[in-house]
Structures are given as structure tokens and as C-alpha cells.
mmCIF file of C-alpha atoms in Angstrom:
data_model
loop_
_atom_site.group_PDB
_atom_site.id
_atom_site.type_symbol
_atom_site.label_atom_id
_atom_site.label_comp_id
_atom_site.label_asym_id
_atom_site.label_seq_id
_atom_site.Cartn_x
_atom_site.Cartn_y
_atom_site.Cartn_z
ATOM 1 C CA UNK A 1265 -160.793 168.730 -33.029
ATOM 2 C CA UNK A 1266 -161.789 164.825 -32.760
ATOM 3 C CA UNK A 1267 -164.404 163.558 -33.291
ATOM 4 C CA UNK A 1268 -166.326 159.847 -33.170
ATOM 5 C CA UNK A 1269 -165.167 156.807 -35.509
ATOM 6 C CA UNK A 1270 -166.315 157.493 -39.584
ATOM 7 C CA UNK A 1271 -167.121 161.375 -38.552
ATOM 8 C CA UNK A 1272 -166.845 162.974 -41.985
ATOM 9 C CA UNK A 1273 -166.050 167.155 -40.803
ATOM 10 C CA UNK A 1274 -167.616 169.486 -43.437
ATOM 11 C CA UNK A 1275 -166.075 172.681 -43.872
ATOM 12 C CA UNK A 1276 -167.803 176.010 -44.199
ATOM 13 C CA UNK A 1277 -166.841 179.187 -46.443
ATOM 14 C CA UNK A 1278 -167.934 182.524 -44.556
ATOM 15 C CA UNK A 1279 -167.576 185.654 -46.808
ATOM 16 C CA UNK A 1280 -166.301 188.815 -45.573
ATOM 17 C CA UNK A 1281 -169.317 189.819 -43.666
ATOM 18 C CA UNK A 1282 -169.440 186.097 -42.097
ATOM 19 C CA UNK A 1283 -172.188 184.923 -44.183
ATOM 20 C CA UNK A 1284 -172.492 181.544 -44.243
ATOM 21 C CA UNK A 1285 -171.465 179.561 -47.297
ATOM 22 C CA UNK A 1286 -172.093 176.209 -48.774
ATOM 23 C CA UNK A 1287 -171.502 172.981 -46.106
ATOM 24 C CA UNK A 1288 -169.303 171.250 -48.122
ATOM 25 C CA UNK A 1289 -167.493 167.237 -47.024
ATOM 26 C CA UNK A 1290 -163.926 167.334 -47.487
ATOM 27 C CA UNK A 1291 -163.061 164.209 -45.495
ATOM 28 C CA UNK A 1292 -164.087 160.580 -44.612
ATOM 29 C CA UNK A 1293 -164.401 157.669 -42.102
ATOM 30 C CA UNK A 1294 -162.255 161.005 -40.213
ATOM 31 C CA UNK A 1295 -160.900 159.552 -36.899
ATOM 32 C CA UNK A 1296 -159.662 162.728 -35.384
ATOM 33 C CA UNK A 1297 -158.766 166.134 -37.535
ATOM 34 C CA UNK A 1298 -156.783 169.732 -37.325
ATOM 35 C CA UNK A 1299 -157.581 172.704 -39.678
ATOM 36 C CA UNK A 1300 -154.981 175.452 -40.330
ATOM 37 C CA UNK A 1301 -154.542 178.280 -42.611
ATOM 38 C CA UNK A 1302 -152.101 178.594 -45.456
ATOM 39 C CA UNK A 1303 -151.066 181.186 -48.080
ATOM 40 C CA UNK A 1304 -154.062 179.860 -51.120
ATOM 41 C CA UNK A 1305 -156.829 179.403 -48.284
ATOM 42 C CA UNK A 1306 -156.635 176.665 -45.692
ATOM 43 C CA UNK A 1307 -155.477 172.804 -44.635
ATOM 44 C CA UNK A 1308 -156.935 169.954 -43.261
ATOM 45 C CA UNK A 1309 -154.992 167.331 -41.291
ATOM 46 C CA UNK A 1310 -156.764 163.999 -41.231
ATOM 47 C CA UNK A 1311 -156.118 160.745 -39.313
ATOM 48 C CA UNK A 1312 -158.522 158.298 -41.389
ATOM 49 C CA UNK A 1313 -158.536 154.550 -39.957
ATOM 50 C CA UNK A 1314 -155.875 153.706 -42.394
ATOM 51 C CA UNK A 1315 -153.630 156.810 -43.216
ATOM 52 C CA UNK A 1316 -153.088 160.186 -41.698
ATOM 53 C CA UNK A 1317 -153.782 162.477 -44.939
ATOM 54 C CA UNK A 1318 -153.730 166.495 -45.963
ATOM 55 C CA UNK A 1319 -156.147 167.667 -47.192
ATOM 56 C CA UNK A 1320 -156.073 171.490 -49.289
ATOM 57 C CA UNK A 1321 -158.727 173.919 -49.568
ATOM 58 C CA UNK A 1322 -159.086 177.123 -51.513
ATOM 59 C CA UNK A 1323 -160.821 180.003 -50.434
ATOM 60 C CA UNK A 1324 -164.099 178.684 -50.809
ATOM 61 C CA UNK A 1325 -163.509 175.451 -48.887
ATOM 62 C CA UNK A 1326 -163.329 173.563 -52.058
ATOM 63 C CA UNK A 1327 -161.075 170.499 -52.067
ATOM 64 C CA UNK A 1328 -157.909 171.496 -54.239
ATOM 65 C CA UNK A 1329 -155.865 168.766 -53.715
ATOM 66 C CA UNK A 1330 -155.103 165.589 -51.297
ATOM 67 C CA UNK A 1331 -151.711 164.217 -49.962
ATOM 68 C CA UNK A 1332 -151.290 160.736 -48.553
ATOM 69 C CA UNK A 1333 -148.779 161.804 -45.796
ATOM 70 C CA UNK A 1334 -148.807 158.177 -43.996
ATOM 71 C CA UNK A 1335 -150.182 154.560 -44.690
ATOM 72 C CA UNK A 1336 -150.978 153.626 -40.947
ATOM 73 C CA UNK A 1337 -153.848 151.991 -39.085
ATOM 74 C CA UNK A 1338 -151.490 152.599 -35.523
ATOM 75 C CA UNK A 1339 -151.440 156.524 -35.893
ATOM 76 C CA UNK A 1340 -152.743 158.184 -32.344
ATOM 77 C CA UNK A 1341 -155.442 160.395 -32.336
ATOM 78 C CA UNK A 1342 -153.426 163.391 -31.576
ATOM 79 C CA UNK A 1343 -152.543 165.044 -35.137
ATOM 80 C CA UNK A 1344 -151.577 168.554 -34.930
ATOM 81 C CA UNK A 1345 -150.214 170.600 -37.840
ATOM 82 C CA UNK A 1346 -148.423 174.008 -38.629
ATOM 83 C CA UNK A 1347 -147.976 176.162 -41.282
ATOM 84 C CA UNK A 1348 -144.155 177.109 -41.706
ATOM 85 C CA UNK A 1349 -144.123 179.392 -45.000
ATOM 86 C CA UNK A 1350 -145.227 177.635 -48.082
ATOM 87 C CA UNK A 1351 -145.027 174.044 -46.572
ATOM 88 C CA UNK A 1352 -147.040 172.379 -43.749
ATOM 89 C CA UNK A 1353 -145.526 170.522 -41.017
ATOM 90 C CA UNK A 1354 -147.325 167.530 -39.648
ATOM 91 C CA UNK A 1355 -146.731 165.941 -36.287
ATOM 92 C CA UNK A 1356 -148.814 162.955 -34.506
ATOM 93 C CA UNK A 1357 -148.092 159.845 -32.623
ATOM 94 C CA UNK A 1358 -147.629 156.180 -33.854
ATOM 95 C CA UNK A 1359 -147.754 153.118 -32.414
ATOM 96 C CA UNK A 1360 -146.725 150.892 -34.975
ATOM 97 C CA UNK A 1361 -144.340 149.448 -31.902
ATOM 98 C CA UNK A 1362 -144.541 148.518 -28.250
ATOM 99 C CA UNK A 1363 -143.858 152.586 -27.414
ATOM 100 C CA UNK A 1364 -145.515 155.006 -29.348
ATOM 101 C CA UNK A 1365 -142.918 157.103 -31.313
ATOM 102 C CA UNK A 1366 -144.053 160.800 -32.805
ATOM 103 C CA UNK A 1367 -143.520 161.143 -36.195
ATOM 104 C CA UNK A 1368 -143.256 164.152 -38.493
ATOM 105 C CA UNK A 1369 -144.036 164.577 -42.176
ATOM 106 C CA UNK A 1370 -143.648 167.566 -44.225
ATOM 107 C CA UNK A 1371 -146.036 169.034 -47.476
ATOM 108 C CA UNK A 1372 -145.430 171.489 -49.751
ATOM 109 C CA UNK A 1373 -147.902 174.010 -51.075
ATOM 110 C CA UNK A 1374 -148.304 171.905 -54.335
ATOM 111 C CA UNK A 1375 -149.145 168.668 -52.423
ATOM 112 C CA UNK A 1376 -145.469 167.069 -52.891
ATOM 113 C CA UNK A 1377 -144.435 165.023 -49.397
ATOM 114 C CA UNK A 1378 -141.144 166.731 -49.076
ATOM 115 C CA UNK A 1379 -140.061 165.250 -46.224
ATOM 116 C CA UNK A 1380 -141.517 161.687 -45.273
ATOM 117 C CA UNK A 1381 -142.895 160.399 -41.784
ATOM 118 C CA UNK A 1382 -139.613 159.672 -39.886
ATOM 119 C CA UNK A 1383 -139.280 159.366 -36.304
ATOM 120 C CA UNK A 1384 -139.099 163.171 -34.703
ATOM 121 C CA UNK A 1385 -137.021 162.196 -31.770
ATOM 122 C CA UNK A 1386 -134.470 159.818 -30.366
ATOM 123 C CA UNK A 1387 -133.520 158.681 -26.781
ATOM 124 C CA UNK A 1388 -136.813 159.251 -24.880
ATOM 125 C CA UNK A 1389 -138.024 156.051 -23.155
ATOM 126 C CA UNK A 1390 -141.478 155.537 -22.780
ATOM 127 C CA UNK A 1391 -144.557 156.082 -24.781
ATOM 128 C CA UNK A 1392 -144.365 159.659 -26.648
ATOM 129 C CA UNK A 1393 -147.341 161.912 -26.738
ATOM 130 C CA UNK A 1394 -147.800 164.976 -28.742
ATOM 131 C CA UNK A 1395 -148.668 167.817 -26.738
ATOM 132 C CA UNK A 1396 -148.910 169.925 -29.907
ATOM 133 C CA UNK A 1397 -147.115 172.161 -32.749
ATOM 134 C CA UNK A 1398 -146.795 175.593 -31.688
ATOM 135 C CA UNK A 1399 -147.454 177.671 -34.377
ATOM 136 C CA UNK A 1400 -144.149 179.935 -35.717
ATOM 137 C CA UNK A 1401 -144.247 184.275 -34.953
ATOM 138 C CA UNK A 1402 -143.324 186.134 -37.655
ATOM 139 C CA UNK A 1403 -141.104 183.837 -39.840
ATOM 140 C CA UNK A 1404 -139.422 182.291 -36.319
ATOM 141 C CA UNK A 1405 -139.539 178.603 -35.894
ATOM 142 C CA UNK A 1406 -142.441 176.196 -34.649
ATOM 143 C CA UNK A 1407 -142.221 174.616 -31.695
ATOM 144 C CA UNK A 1408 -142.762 170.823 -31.064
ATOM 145 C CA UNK A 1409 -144.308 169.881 -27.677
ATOM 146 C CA UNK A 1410 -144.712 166.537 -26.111
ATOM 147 C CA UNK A 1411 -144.579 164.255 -22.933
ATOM 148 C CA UNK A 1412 -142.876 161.155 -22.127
ATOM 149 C CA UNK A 1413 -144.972 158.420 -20.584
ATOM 150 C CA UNK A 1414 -145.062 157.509 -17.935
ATOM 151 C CA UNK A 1415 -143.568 160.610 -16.107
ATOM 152 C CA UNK A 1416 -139.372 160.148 -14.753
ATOM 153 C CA UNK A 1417 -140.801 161.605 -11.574
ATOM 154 C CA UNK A 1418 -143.604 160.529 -9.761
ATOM 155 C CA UNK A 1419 -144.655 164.077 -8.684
ATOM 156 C CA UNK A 1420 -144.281 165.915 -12.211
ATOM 157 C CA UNK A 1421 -145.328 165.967 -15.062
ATOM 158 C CA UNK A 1422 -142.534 167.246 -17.727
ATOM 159 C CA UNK A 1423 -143.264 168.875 -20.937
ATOM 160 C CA UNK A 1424 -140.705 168.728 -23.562
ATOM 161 C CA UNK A 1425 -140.282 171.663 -25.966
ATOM 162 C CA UNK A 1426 -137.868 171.447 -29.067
ATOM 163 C CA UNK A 1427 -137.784 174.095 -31.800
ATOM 164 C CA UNK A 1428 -138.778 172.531 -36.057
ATOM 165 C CA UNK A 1429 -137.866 174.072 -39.119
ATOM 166 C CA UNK A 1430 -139.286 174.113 -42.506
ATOM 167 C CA UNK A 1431 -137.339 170.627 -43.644
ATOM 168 C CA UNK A 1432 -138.826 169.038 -40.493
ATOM 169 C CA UNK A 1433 -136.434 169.004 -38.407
ATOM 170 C CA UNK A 1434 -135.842 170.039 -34.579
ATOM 171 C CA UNK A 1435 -133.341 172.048 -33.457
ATOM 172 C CA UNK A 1436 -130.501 170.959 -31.009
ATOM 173 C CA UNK A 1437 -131.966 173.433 -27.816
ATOM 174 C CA UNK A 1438 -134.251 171.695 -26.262
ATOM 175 C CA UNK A 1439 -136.857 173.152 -22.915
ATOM 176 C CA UNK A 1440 -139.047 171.778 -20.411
ATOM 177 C CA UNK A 1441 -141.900 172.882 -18.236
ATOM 178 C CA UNK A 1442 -142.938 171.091 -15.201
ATOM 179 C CA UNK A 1443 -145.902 170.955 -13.467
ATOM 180 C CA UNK A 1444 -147.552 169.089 -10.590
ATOM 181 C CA UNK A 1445 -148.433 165.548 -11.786
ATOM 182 C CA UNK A 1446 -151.465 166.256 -9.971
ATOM 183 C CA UNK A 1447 -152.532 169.097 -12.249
ATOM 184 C CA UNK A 1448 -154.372 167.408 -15.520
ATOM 185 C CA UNK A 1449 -154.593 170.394 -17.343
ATOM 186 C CA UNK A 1450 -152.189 170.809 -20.391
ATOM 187 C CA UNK A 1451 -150.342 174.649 -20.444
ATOM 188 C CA UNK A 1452 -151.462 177.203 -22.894
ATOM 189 C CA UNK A 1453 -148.155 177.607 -25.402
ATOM 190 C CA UNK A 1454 -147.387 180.668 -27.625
ATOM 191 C CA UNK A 1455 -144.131 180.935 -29.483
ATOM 192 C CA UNK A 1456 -142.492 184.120 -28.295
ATOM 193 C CA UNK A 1457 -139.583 186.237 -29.922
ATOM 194 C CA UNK A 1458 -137.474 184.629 -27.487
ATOM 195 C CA UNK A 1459 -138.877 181.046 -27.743
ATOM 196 C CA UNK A 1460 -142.086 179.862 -26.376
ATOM 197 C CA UNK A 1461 -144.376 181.117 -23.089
ATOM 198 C CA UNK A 1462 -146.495 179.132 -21.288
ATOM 199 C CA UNK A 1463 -149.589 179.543 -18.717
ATOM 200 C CA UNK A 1464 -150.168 176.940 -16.349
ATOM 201 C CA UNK A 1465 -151.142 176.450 -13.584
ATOM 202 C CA UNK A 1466 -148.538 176.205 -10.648
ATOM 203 C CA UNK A 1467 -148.687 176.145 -6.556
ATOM 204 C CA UNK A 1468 -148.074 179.382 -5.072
ATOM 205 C CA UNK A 1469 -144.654 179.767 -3.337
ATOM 206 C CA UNK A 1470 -145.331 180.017 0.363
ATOM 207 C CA UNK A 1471 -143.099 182.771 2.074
ATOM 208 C CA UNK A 1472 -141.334 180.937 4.882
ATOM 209 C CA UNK A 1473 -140.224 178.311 1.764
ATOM 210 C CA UNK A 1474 -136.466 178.578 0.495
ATOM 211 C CA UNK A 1475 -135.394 179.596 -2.771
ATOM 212 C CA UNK A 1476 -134.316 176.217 -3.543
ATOM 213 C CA UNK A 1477 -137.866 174.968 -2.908
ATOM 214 C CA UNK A 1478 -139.735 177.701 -5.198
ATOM 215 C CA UNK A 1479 -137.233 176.963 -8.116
ATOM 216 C CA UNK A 1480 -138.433 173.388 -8.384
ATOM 217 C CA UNK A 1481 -142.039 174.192 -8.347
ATOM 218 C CA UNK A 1482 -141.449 175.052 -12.604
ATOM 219 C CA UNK A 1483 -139.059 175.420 -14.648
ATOM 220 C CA UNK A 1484 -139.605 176.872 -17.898
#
């Protein structure tokens, strides 16, 4: 979720009946942030105005530790963040540079950067804007989502899809759903035991048009 300029998001502790707990502040001047769960309790993803931090909770929503993933005042406001076994994978866009690049950063469960912010992707001309992380099924992969701006074709919009392990690093299959540029909506994504699904919306294929025609309208 983001919220406003210096929002500071508390985080609650519900028990097992959903009683609520103590409000407690585990982040500040908070420029946009994404929670997740891990293995000892729970994550917090921060972009701050001046780093892009992780933040780990315990059960209680108590503050265990904090990891300065990235000194940056250019990082977008589109953090996303997965849990792939013990570590957390981090993924958000910079714009340290004329074209925003996405960058992704890796954390262990003690709080050690294992992998440091490095460019995700090469080749792709164009600003670069994270979609999102899809989050792994059953030990499989994540999935790393984005969009190149603006759009090769006029009359699409094209949503990349590459697969990221553990070490932070996306695999050499790469996917792409299209959609009508018209359509602002952004597909729901689930990672599948074949790869990743997606609902979107799409224009109906008329009867009288060809094959040819209804393959283009998406291509998954």
C-alpha cells in the first residue's frame, strides 16, 4: 500500500481469535510500503525519502531487526517484495538515470543483504515499471512482472513476465501478456504449477473474425 509523503504505517498484532493488539510504529517519513509474511512472523518493505529499507517483525509486530537494502532518494514508489524460503526478495524501480531501471535486492532471514541492488534486467528500452513480484507456489519460483514505457505498439499494452530465484536472479524463459492499450486495468497474476495465470480483461472474439485475428487479441 502507499501512502502520503512522511506517512509512518503502524502495524497491528491480532491474536488467534482476531483480537486486536497493541498499534505499534515500525516505520518513518514512509513514502510508499509492502508487508509480507515470513517464517519468524512478518516483513515490511519501505521506500523512505532517502533509502528503500526492510524492516522485520516478530509475531507480535515488534521491530526485530532493520536492513538498509538501498541508499536512494530516485527509488519509484512501486516496491513490491516476496518471500522465497528463508530470504526476501525485493524489487522496485529507480530512476537514478534518464530511464528508470528496476532493481532487485535480496535479505536473508538474519538481516544480511545477500545479494545487493543490481539492475534486474538488460536490453529493454524505455522507462521500466514494476508491475509486481508474484509470490512463489509451493517451493516454485517467483515471478517478476513489469512494463516497458512507453508501449512498442501503439494499441497494446505488453506485460513482461520473467521467473527469480532465491539469489535474485531471473531465469532465461521469459512471457508476455497483452492487452488493449485502452484497458487501464493491471491483470490479476497467480503463479501456477506451470508458471503464472492471469485475469484480464480482453475483447470478446467476434465469430465471423479469423483465427489469425483472435490470436492477437492476448497472448499469454
Amino acid at each position: 500500500l502507499a501512502g502520503p509523503p512522511h506517512a509512518c504505517p503502524p502495524d497491528v498484532a491480532l491474536d488467534a481469535s482476531g483480537k486486536r493488539g497493541e498499534t505499534r510504529r515500525v516505520a518513518m517519513a514512509a513514502r510508499a510500503w509492502q508487508a509480507l509474511p515470513t517464517g519468524a512472523g512478518a516483513a515490511l518493505a519501505v521506500v523512505g525519502t532517502d533509502a528503500v529499507r526492510l524492516v522485520r517483525l516478530d509475531a507480535s509486530a515488534r521491530t526485530v531487526g532493520e536492513t538498509v537494502v538501498a541508499e536512494s532518494r530516485t527509488a519509484e514508489l512501486d516496491l513490491d517484495a516476496v518471500a522465497l524460503g528463508d530470504r526476501v526478495v525485493l524489487a522496485w524501480s529507480d530512476r537514478r538515470e534518464l530511464d528508470a531501471r528496476i532493481q532487485l535486492a535480496v535479505v536473508d532471514a538474519a538481516g544480511k543483504l545477500v545479494v545487493a541492488p543490481r539492475p534486474a534486467i538488460e536490453g529493454d528500452d524505455g522507462d521500466q515499471s514494476l508491475v509486481r513480484l508474484v509470490p512463489p507456489l509451493e517451493g516454485g519460483p517467483a515471478y517478476l512482472v513489469w512494463e516497458v514505457l512507453p508501449s512498442p505498439r501503439e494499441s497494446e499494452r505488453a506485460f513482461r513476465i520473467a521467473s527469480v530465484s532465491s539469489e535474485g536472479k531471473l531465469g532465461t524463459d521469459r512471457g508476455e501478456i497483452r492487452v488493449s492499450a485502452n484497458d487501464e486495468t493491471v491483470p490479476e497474476l497467480a503463479a501456477t504449477a506451470r508458471g503464472v495465470a492471469a485475469l484480464t480483461l480482453a475483447r470478446a472474439c467476434r465469430k465471423w473474425d479469423s483465427a489469425d485475428a483472435c490470436a492477437g487479441l492476448i497472448c499469454a
